[in-house]
Each structure stands twice: as structure tokens, then as C-alpha cells.
Coordinates of C-alpha atoms and ligand atoms in Angstrom, one line a residue:
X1 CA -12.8 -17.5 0.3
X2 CA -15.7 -15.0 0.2
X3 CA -13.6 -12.3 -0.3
X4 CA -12.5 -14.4 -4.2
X5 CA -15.7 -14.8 -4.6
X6 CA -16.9 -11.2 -4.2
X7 CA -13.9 -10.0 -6.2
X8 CA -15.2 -13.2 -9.1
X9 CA -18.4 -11.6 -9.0
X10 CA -17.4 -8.3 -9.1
X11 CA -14.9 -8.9 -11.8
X12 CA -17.8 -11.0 -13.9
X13 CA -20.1 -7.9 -13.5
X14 CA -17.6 -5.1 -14.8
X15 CA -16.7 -7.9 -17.9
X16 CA -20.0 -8.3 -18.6
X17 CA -21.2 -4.0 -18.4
X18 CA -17.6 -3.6 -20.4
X19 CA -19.2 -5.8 -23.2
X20 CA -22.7 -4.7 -23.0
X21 CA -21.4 -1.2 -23.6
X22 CA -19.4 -1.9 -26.4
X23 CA -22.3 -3.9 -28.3
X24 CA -24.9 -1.1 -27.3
X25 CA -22.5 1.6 -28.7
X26 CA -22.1 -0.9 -31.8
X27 CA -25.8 -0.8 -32.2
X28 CA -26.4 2.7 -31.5
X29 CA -23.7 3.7 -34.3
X30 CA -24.9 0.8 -36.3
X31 CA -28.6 2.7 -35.8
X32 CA -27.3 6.0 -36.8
X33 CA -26.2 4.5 -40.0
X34 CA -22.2 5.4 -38.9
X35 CA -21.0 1.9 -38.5
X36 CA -21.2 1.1 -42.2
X37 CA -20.4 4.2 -43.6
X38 CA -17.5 4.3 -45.9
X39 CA -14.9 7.3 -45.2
X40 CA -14.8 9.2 -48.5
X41 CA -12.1 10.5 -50.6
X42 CA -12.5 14.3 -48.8
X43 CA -12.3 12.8 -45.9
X44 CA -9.0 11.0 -46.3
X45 CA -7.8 14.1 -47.8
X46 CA -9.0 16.2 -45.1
X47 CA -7.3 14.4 -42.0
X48 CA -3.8 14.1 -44.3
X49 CA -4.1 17.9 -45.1
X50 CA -4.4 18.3 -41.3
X51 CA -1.9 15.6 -40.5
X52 CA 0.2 17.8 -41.9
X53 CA -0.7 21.4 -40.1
X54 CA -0.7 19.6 -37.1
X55 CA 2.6 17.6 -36.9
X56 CA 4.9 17.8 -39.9
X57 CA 7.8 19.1 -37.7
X58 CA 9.3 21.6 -40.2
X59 CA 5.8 23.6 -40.2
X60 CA 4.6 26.2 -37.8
X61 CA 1.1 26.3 -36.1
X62 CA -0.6 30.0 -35.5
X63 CA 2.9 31.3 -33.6
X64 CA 3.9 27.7 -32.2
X65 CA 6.8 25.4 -33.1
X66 CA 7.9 22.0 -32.5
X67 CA 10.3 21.0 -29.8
X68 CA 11.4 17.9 -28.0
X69 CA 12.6 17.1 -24.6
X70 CA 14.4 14.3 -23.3
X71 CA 14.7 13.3 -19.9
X72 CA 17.2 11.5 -17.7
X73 CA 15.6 8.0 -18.2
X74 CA 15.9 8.6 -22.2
X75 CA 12.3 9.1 -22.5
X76 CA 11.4 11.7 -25.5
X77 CA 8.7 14.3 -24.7
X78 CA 6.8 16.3 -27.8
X79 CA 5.4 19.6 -27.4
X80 CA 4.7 23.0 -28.9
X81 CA 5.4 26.2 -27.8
X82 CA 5.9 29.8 -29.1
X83 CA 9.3 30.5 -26.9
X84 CA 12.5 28.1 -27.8
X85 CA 13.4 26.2 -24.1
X86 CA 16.5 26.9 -22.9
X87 CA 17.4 29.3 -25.3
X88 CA 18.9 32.9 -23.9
X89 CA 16.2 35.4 -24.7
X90 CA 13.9 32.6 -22.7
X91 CA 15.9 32.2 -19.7
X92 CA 16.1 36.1 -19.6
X93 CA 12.9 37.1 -20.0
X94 CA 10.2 37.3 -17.1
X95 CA 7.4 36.2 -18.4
X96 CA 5.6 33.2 -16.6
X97 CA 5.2 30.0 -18.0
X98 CA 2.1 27.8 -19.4
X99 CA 2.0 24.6 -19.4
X100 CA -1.4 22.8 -21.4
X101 CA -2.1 19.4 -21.0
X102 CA -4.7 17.5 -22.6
X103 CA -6.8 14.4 -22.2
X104 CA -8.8 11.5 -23.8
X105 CA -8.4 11.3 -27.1
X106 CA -6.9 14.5 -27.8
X107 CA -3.2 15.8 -28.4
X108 CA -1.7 19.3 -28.1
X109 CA -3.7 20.4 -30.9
X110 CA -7.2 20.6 -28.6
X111 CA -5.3 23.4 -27.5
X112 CA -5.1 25.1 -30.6
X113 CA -7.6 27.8 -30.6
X114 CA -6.3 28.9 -27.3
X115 CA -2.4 28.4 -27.6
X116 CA -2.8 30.5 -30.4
X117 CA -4.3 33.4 -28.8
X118 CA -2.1 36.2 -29.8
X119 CA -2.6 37.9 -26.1
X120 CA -1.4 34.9 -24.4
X121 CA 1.8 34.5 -26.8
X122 CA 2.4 37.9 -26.3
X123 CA 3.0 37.9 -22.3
X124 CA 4.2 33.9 -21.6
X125 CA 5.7 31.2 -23.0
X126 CA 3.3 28.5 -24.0
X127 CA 4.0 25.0 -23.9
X128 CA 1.4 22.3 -25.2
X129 CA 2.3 18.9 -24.3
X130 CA 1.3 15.4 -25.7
X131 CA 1.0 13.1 -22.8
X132 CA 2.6 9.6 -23.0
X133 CA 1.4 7.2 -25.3
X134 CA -0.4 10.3 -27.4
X135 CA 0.3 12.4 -30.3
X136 CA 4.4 12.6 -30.8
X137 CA 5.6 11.4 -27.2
X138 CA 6.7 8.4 -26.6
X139 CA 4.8 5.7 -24.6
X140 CA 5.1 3.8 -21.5
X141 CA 4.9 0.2 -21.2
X142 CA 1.9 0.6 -18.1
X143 CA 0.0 3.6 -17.5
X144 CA 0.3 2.7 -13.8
X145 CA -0.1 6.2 -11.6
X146 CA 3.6 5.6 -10.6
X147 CA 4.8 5.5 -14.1
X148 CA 2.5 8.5 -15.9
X149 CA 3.1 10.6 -12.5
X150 CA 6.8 10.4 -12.0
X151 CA 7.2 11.0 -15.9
X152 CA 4.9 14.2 -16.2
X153 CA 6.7 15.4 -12.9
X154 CA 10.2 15.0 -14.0
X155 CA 9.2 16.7 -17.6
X156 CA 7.3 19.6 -15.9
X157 CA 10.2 20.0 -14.0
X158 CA 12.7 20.0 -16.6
X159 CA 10.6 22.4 -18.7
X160 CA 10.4 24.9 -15.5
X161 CA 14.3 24.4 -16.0
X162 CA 14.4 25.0 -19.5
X163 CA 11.9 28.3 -19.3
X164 CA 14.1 30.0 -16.1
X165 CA 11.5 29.5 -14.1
X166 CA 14.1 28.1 -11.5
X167 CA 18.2 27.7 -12.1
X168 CA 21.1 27.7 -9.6
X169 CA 19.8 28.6 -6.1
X170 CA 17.0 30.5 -7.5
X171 CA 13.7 29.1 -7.6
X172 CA 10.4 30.0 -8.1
X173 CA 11.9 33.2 -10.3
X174 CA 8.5 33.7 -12.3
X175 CA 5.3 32.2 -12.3
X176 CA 3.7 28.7 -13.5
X177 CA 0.6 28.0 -14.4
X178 CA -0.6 24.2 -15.1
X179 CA -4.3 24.4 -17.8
X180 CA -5.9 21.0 -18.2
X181 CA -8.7 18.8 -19.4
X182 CA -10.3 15.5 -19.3
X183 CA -7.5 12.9 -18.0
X184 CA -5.0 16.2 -18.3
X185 CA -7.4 17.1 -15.3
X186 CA -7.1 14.1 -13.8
X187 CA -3.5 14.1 -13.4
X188 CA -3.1 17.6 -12.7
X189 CA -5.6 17.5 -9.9
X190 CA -3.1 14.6 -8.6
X191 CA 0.1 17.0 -9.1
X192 CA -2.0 19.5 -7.4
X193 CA -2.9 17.4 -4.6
X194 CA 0.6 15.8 -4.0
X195 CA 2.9 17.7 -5.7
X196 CA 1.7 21.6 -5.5
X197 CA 4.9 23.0 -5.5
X198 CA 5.0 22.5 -9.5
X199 CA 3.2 25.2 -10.4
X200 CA 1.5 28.5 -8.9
X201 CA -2.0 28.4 -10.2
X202 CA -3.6 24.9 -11.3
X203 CA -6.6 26.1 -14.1
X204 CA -8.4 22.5 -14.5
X205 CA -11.6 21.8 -16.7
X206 CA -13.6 18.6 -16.5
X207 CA -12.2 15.8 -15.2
X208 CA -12.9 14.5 -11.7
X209 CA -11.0 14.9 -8.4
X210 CA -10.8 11.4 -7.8
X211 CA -10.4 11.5 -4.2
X212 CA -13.8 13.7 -3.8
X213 CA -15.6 11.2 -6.2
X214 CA -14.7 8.1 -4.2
X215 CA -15.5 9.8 -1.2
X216 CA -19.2 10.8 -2.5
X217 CA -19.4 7.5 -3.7
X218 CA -18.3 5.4 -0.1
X219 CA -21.2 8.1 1.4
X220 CA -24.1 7.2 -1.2
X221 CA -23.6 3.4 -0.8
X222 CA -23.4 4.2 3.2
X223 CA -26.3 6.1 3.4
X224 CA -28.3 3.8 0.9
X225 CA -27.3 1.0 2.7
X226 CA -29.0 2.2 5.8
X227 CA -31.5 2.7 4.3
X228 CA -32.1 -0.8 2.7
X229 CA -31.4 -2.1 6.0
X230 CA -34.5 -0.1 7.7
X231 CA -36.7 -0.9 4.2
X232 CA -35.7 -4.8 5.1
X233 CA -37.4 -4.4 8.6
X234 CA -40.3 -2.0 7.8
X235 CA -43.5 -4.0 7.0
X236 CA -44.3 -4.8 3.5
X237 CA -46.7 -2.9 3.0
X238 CA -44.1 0.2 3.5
X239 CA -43.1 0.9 0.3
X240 CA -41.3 3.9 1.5
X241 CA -38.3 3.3 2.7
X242 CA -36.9 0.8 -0.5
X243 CA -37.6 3.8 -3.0
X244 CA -35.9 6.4 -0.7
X245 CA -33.1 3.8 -1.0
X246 CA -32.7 3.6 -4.7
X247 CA -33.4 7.0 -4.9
X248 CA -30.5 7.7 -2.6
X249 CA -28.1 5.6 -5.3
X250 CA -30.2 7.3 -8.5
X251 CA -26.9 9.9 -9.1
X252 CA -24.7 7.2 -8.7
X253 CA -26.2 4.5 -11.1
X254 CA -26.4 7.8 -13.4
X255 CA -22.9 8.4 -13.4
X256 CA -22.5 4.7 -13.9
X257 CA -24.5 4.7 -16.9
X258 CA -22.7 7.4 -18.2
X259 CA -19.5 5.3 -17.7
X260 CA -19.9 2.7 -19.4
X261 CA -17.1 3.2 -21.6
X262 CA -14.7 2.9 -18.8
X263 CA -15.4 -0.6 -18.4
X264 CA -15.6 -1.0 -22.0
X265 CA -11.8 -0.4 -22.0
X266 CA -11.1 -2.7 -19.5
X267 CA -11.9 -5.9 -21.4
X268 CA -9.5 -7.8 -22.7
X269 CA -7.1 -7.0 -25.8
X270 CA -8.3 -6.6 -29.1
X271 CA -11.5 -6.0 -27.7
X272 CA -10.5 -1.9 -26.7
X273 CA -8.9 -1.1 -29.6
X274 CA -12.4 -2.6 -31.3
X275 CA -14.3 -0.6 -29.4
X276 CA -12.3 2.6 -29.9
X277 CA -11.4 2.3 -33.9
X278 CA -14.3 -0.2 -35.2
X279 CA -17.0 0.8 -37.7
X280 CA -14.2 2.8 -39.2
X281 CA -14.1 5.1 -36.4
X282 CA -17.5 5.4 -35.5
X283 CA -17.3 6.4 -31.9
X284 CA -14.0 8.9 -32.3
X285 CA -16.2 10.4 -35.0
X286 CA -19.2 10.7 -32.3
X287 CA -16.8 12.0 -30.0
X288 CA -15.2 14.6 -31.8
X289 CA -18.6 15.9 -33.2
X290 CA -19.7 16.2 -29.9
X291 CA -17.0 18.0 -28.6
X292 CA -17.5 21.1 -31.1
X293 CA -20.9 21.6 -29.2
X294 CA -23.8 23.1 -30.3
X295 CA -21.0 25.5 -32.7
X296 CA -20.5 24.5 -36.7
X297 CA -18.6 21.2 -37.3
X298 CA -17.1 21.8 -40.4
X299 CA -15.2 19.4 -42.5
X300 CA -12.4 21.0 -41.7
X301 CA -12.8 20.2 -38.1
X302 CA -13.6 17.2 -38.7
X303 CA -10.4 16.2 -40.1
X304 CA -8.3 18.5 -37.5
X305 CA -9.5 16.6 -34.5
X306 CA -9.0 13.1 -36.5
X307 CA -5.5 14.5 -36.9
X308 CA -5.4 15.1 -33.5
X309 CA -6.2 12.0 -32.2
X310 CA -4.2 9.6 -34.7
X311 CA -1.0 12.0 -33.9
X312 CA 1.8 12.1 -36.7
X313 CA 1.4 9.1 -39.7
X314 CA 4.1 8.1 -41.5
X315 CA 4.5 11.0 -43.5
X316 CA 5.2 13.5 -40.8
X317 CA 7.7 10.8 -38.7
X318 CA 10.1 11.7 -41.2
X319 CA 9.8 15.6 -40.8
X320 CA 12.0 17.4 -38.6
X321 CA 12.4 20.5 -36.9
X322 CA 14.4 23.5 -37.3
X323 CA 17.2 22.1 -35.4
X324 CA 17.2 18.7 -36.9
X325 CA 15.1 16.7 -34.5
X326 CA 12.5 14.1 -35.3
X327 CA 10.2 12.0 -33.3
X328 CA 11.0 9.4 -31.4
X329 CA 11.7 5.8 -33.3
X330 CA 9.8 3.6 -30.5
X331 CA 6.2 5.1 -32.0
X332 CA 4.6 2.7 -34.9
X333 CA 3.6 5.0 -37.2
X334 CA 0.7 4.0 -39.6
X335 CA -2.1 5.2 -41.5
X336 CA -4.7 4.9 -38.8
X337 CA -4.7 4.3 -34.7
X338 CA -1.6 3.1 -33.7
X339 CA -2.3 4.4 -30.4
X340 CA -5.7 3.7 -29.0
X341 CA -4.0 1.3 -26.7
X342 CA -2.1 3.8 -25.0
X343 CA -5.1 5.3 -24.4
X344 CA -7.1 2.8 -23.0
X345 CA -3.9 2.1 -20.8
X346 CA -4.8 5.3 -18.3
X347 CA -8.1 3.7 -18.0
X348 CA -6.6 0.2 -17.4
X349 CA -3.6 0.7 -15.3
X350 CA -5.0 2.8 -12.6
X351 CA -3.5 6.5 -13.6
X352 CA -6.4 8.1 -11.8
X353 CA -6.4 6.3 -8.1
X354 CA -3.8 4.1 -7.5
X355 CA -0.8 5.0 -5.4
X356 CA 1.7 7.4 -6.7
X357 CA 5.0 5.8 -5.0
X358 CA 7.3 8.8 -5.4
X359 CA 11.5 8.3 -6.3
X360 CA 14.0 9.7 -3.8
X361 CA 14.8 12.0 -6.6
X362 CA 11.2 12.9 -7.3
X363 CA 11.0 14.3 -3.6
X364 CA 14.5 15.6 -3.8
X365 CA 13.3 17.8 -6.9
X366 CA 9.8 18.4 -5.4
X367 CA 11.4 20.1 -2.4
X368 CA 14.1 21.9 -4.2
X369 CA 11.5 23.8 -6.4
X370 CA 9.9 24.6 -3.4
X371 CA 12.2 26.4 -1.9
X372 CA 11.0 25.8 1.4
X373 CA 7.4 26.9 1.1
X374 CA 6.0 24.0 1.5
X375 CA 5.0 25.0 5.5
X376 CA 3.6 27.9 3.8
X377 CA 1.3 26.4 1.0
X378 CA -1.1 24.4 3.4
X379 CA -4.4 26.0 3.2
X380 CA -4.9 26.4 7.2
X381 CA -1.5 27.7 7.8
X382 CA -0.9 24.8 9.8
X383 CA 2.0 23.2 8.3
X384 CA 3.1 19.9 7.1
X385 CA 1.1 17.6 9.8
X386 CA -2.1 19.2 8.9
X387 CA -3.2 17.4 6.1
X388 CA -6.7 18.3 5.9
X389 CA -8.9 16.2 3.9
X390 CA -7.1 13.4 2.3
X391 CA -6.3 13.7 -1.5
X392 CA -7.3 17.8 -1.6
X393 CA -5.5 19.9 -3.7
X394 CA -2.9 21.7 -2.3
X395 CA -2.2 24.1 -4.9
X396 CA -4.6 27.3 -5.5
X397 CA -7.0 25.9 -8.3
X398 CA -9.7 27.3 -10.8
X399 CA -12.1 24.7 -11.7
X400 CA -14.1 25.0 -14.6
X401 CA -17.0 23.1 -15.4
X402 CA -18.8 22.7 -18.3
X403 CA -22.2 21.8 -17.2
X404 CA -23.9 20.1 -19.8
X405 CA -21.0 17.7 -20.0
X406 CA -22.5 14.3 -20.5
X407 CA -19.5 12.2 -19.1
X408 CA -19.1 13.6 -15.9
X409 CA -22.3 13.5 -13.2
X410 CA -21.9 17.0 -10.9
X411 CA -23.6 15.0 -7.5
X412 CA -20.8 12.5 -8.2
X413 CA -17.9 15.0 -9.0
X414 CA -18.5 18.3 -7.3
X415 CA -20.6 17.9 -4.2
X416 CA -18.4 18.8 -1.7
X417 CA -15.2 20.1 -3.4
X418 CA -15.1 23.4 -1.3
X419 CA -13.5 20.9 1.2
X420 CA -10.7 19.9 -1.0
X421 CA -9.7 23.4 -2.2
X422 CA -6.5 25.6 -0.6
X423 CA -6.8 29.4 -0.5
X424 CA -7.3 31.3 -3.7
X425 CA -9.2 28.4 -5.4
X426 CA -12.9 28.3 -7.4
X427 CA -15.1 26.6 -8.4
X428 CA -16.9 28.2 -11.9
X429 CA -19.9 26.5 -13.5
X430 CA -19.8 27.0 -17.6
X431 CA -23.7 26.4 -17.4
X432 CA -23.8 27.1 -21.6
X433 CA -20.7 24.6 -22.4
X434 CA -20.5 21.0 -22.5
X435 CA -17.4 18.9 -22.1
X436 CA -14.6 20.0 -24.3
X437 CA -14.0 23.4 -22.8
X438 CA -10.9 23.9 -24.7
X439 CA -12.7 23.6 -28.0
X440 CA -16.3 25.3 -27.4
X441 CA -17.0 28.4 -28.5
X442 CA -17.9 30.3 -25.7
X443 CA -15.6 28.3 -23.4
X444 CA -12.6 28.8 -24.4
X445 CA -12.5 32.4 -24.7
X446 CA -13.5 31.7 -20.9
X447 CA -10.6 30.0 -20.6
X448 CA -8.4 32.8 -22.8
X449 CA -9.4 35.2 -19.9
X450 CA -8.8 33.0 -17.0
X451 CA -4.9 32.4 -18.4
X452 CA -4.9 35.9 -18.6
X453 CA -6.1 36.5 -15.2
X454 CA -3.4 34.3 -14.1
X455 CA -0.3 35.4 -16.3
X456 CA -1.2 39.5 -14.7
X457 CA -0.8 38.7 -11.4
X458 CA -4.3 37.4 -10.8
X459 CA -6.3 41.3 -10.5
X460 CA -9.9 41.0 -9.6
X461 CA -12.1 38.6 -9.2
X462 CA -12.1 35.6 -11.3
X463 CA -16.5 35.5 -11.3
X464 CA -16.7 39.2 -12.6
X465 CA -13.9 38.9 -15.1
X466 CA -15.3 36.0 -16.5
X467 CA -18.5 37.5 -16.7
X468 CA -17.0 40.0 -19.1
X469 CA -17.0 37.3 -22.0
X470 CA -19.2 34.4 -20.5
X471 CA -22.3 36.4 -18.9
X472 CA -23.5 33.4 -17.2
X473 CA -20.6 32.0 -15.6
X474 CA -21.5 31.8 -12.3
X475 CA -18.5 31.1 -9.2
X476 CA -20.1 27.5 -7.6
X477 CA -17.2 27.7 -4.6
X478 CA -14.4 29.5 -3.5
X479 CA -11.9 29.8 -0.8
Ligands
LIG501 C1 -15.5 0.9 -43.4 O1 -14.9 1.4 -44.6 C2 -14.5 0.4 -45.5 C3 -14.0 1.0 -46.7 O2 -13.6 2.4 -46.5 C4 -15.7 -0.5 -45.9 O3 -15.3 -1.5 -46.7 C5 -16.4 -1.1 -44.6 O4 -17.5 -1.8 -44.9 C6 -16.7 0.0 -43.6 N1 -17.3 -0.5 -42.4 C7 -16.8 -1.2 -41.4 C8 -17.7 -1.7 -40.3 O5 -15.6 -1.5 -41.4
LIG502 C1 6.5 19.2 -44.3 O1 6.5 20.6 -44.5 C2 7.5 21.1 -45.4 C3 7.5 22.6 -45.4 O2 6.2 23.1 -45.6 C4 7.3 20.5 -46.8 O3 8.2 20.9 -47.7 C5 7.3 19.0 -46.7 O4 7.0 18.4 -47.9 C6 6.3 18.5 -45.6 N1 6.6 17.1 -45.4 C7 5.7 16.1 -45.5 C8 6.1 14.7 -45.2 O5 4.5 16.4 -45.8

């Protein structure tokens, strides 16, 4: 019984923030005079022009094409790269393999500036994927970590396939490396954590390691519990001990505040796709100014990273590629956001933390890529039964983060991540950039250099190369 009611109460709380949250960004954008505004002419213009650099099928983009993958369940994958999968000259060549993914509310195309670096397409193939439910793949029906894992497995599998990274008895021929943002981070940090043997390098940019932030959470609300428990028996007149308490949970209620949004897309539908679309696109227009930083937001941008998020209208659905294929049919294509709820579906079917129950064949393949290395890849050299902390990442990683981000709190996401990294692993504070690495200035040719780094054989050390183009980058924590 109490346990209903505690889960009533809790449920009533995160309802009610969700709301608040959505009315206080109403007002804020309401305040700012956004919420009213009228889109103009240019602007429709702008976001069909780059509609159509971004996903009419039949059109290059900077040294990248359009391909399509389809796996064994039928499910259609979209992505770009500057190498044709499977095709001979791929299969044959050595060069490693890139895979980008993005996050929230982004597509391939946040990738752009750095997919398009002529260095990079010079010495690896290049993929840039949209995730389910974004840009010109198809969706799932839940966004349950079972469902968005096993599907992003199976597809970075078939692209290691498809790039000759492994084929017959030979695996592991050349090497991988995963890039990612935002909920791209997210789920890499869970492929990296319980599936390492996908790729060779993991280079991951602001989004949490969910398994370190619940465990910095469970210790706040320990230690500030203790402490409200000695405040309860200290005389009254000991003020003391109740402010070290709440200062205790201060990082914690900040990274609450900060997350508002989260529980904004957990209230019931329509209310999501209100929050994320209303006052004609007041908040994705926050968002995306934001994520240019303190650089020029031209219109330009402005319309490329509407594009991006709205993925393909009706115009491009009909495009298709060099070798005849089009998108898949399942997508509603339309004017505006047909696909904020796909969005709000990682947030509301647990992609981040719930339980990844792994298929027979998913193991199978896991293993097989391997190639019996797995004893090897444990960070103590212990083997298999030494699991170490639970949910660390198993996988050498480069973390990059963006300090000024205003999303992510550091005492809530990277206290203590030296104990979740393997061998080889950092992690580099961007203290200039805020939280679209990929799209900053000054971070992304960071993150040019660190691709590099990784593509030719890793040479040096990742702080001082850095350093090269990003003077302040400073190396938080390595192994
Ligand atoms: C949005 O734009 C339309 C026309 O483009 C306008 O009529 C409407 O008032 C605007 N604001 C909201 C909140 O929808
Ligand atoms: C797509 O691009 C091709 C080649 O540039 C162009 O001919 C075609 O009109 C475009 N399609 C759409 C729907 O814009």
C-alpha cells in the first residue's frame, strides 16, 4: 500500500514539474516575444532551400551521398557516407570506419561541418546515421532500450559488414570508431558499456553515462539524508546541520532544474508534441540558436538546422538516389514535425536506463565480431568475472565535454567517471564550448583532430594534440 502511494505521489510530482515546465517555457518564449511571432516568407524559403541540400536523395552534400540499409527484421536505416557500402573498392580498401550518431533534435546533418572535412574523407569511410524515429529512418513503435539497442546494434553491425571491417573468418580487419552526441552519447556510452566489441575507440560528447549519474545521485540523497537525520536531532537552535543538508542536494536540485524538459516530455499525448512544436516552433528555434554558441547564427543556419530537425518533407520523399532507392513509406511526411513524437519517445520509453535484454543472435554476433577478445578488453586484465564497476564502459573512450553546456550539470555527470573508464580512455573538458560540440566553432575542429587522432593509429597524446587547435582543452581524467 505505501509503496502505491509513494509511487501516486511520486507520479503526481513529475506530472505536475512536467506541466510547470512546459507553461514556464510558454511564458518565457511568450516574454521574449517568440511565441507569437509569425515565420516569414524567408524563412519558409530558407528551411525548403535547405530541405533540399539536406535530404533530396538525388543531391550530394560536401563529398557525402545518400544510402540506405535494411536489416533482417525489414527495418530501413538512412545515412550518408562518402564510401558506397559493400561496394568492391570499399571492401578492399583499409581504411577504418566512422560511424556518427546524433542526438536530440538533430539528424545526420549536425554532423555536417565535420563529415565534410576533406581530411577525414580522405583517410575513412564516413557514415552519418539518422537514429530511429529521426530524419529518413524509419521508426519504432517504443523507444524501449531493448528496441533502440538491439536495432542500432544489428545496423552497426551490418555496416561493419558492409565496410570490410569483418567478412568470412576475418574480423576486426580495420579499425572502428563510434563519434556521438547528446542521446547519440547516451546510447553509445550503453554500446560501450555492454557491447565494446562494436567498435575500437568510442569518441562521445555530452550526454551522460547514465549508470555514473544514478550512482552520484543514490550518494547525494544518502549523504543528505544523514544529514537531515542529525539536523532532526540537533537542537533548534542549530541551524547548521539543515543548511549543510540542502547544500549537500544543491547540485542535484540544479541538475533538476535544468531538466525540466525531461519531465515535460513525459506528460501525456498531445501535450509533448505541444511543448516541442507550439508557438510555431518557439523552443526548437531557442534550441537551435543556442546550439551555434557564441559564433554568427545566420539565416542560413537557421533554416539548416530547421531542416535538420523536421528531416525530409514531402518534396524530398519522392527523391531517390543514384541507385533508385527512396525512403522508407512507413514515415508521414508533411510540411512541419511529423516526428517530435519519436523524439520524445527516448525520453518516455526508458532508452537511457532500462534493461537492454539482448537476442540470442545479438550475443551470437556480439561474440563473433569479437573474435575472442573479449577476455582481453577488460580494463584490469582480469577477464570476464571481473566486472568492475557496474555499467562502466568497456570500450577505450574519449569524452569530451563542453563545459558551459546548460543541460547537463558536471557534479551530477562527471564526478567520478575515472572509475568507469577502461584503458586508453579520457576525459577532456572543452571549457570555451557549450553543448553542441559538433556544431561550435572551436569544438568541432576539436573534434576533426580527435577523429584524426583515432583514424592514424592514435600517435601522441590526445591533451597536447588537442591543444594544437583548442589551447585550453584541458585532459579532466585518463586511464
Ligand atoms: C504562428 O504563425 C501563424 C502564421 O504563420 C500565426 O497565425 C500564429 O498566430 C503564430 N503563433 C502561434 C502561437 O501559433
Ligand atoms: C532534387 O534534386 C534534383 C537534382 O538536383 C532536382 O532535379 C530535383 O528537382 C530535386 N527534387 C526535389 C523534389 O526538389
Amino acid at each position: 500500500m505505501g509503496n502505491i502511494i509513494t509511487k501516486a505521489i511520486t507520479g503526481l510530482l513529475a506530472f505536475s514539474y512536467g506541466l510547470f515546465t512546459m507553461f514556464l517555457y510558454g511564458y518565457l518564449a511568450i516574454r521574449k516575444g517568440t511565441f507569437f511571432k509569425k515565420r516569414t516568407e524567408r524563412q519558409d524559403l530558407g528551411l525548403q532551400l535547405a530541405r533540399d541540400r539536406l535530404w533530396n536523395l538525388s543531391k550530394d552534400y560536401a563529398g557525402l551521398s545518400h544510402y540506405f540499409l535494411t536489416l533482417q527484421s525489414g527495418f530501413k536505416f538512412h545515412f550518408l557516407s562518402n564510401a558506397a557500402p559493400g561496394s568492391p573498392s570499399v571492401l578492399a580498401s583499409d581504411k577504418p570506419l566512422v560511424i556518427f550518431i546524433h542526438g536530440f533534435p538533430d539528424s545526420w546533418a549536425i554532423w555536417r561541418h565535420i563529415a565534410s572535412s576533406p581530411s577525414l574523407q580522405n583517410s575513412a569511410n564516413l557514415v552519418a546515421i539518422d537514429l530511429p524515429g529521426y530524419g529518413g529512418t524509419e521508426s519504432l513503435e517504443k523507444y524501449t532500450a531493448t528496441a533502440v539497442l538491439e536495432t542500432l546494434t544489428e545496423l552497426i553491425i551490418t555496416l561493419r559488414t558492409k565496410y570490410g571491417i569483418d567478412e568470412g573468418t576475418q574480423t576486426n580487419k580495420k579499425r572502428v570508431i563510434i563519434v556521438a552526441h547528446d542521446w547519440g552519447c547516451v546510447l553509445s556510452m550503453r554500446l560501450a558499456a555492454e557491447a565494446p566489441s562494436l567498435a575500437h575507440r568510442f569518441i562521445l560528447s555530452n550526454g551522460p553515462l547514465m549508470s555514473l549519474v544514478q550512482s552520484n545521485v543514490r550518494r547525494i540523497l544518502a549523504s543528505a539524508s544523514k544529514m537531515f537525520k542529525t539536523a532532526l536531532g540537533a537542537p533548534l537552535s542549530s541551524r547548521t546541520p539543515l543548511l549543510q543538508a540542502l547544500r549537500t542536494l544543491g547540485p542535484l536540485l540544479r541538475q533538476l532544474k535544468m531538466s525540466g524538459y525531461v519531465f515535460a516530455m513525459q506528460l501525456p499525448p498531445p501535450l509533448p508534441t505541444y511543448f516541442l512544436t507550439g508557438g510555431n516552433y518557439s523552443l526548437m528555434a531557442g534550441i537551435h540558436k543556442g546550439s551555434h554558441g557564441r559564433g554568427e547564427f545566420t539565416p542560413s543556419d537557421e533554416g539548416t538546422s530547421m531542416a535538420s530537425s523536421m528531416g525530409p518533407s514531402l518534396a524530398e520523399s519522392k527523391t531517390q538516389t543514384a541507385t533508385g532507392e527512396s525512403y522508407p513509406t512507413t514515415i508521414k511526411y508533411t510540411h512541419d514535425f511529423a516526428n517530435v513524437m519519436n523524439m520524445a519517445g527516448y525520453y518516455r520509453d526508458g532508452a537511457a536506463v532500462a534493461r537492454w535484454r539482448k537476442s540470442a543472435e545479438t550475443v551470437a554476433n556480439l561474440h563473433s565480431i569479437a573474435g575472442g577478445s573479449e577476455l582481453r578488453r577488460t580494463n584490469s586484465g582480469a577477464g570476464l568475472l571481473d566486472e568492475g564497476t557496474p555499467g562502466a564502459l568497456q570500450a577505450s573512450s574519449t569524452v569530451f565535454w563542453g563545459k558551459q553546456d546548460i543541460a547537463l550539470s558536471p557534479q551530477i555527470c562527471l564526478d567520478g567517471m575515472a572509475d568507469y573508464l577502461v584503458a586508453n580512455s579520457q576525459v577532456v573538458m572543452l571549457t570555451e564550448s557549450g553543448h553542441f560540440t559538433p556544431i561550435e566553432q572551436e569544438s568541432r575542429v576539436a573534434l576533426v583532430k580527435a577523429v584524426e587522432w583515432a583514424i592514424h593509429g592514435e600517435k601522441g597524446d590526445i591533451g597536447a594534440v588537442l591543444q594544437e587547435c583548442y589551447p585550453s582543452a584541458k585532459v579532466l581524467a585518463r586511464r
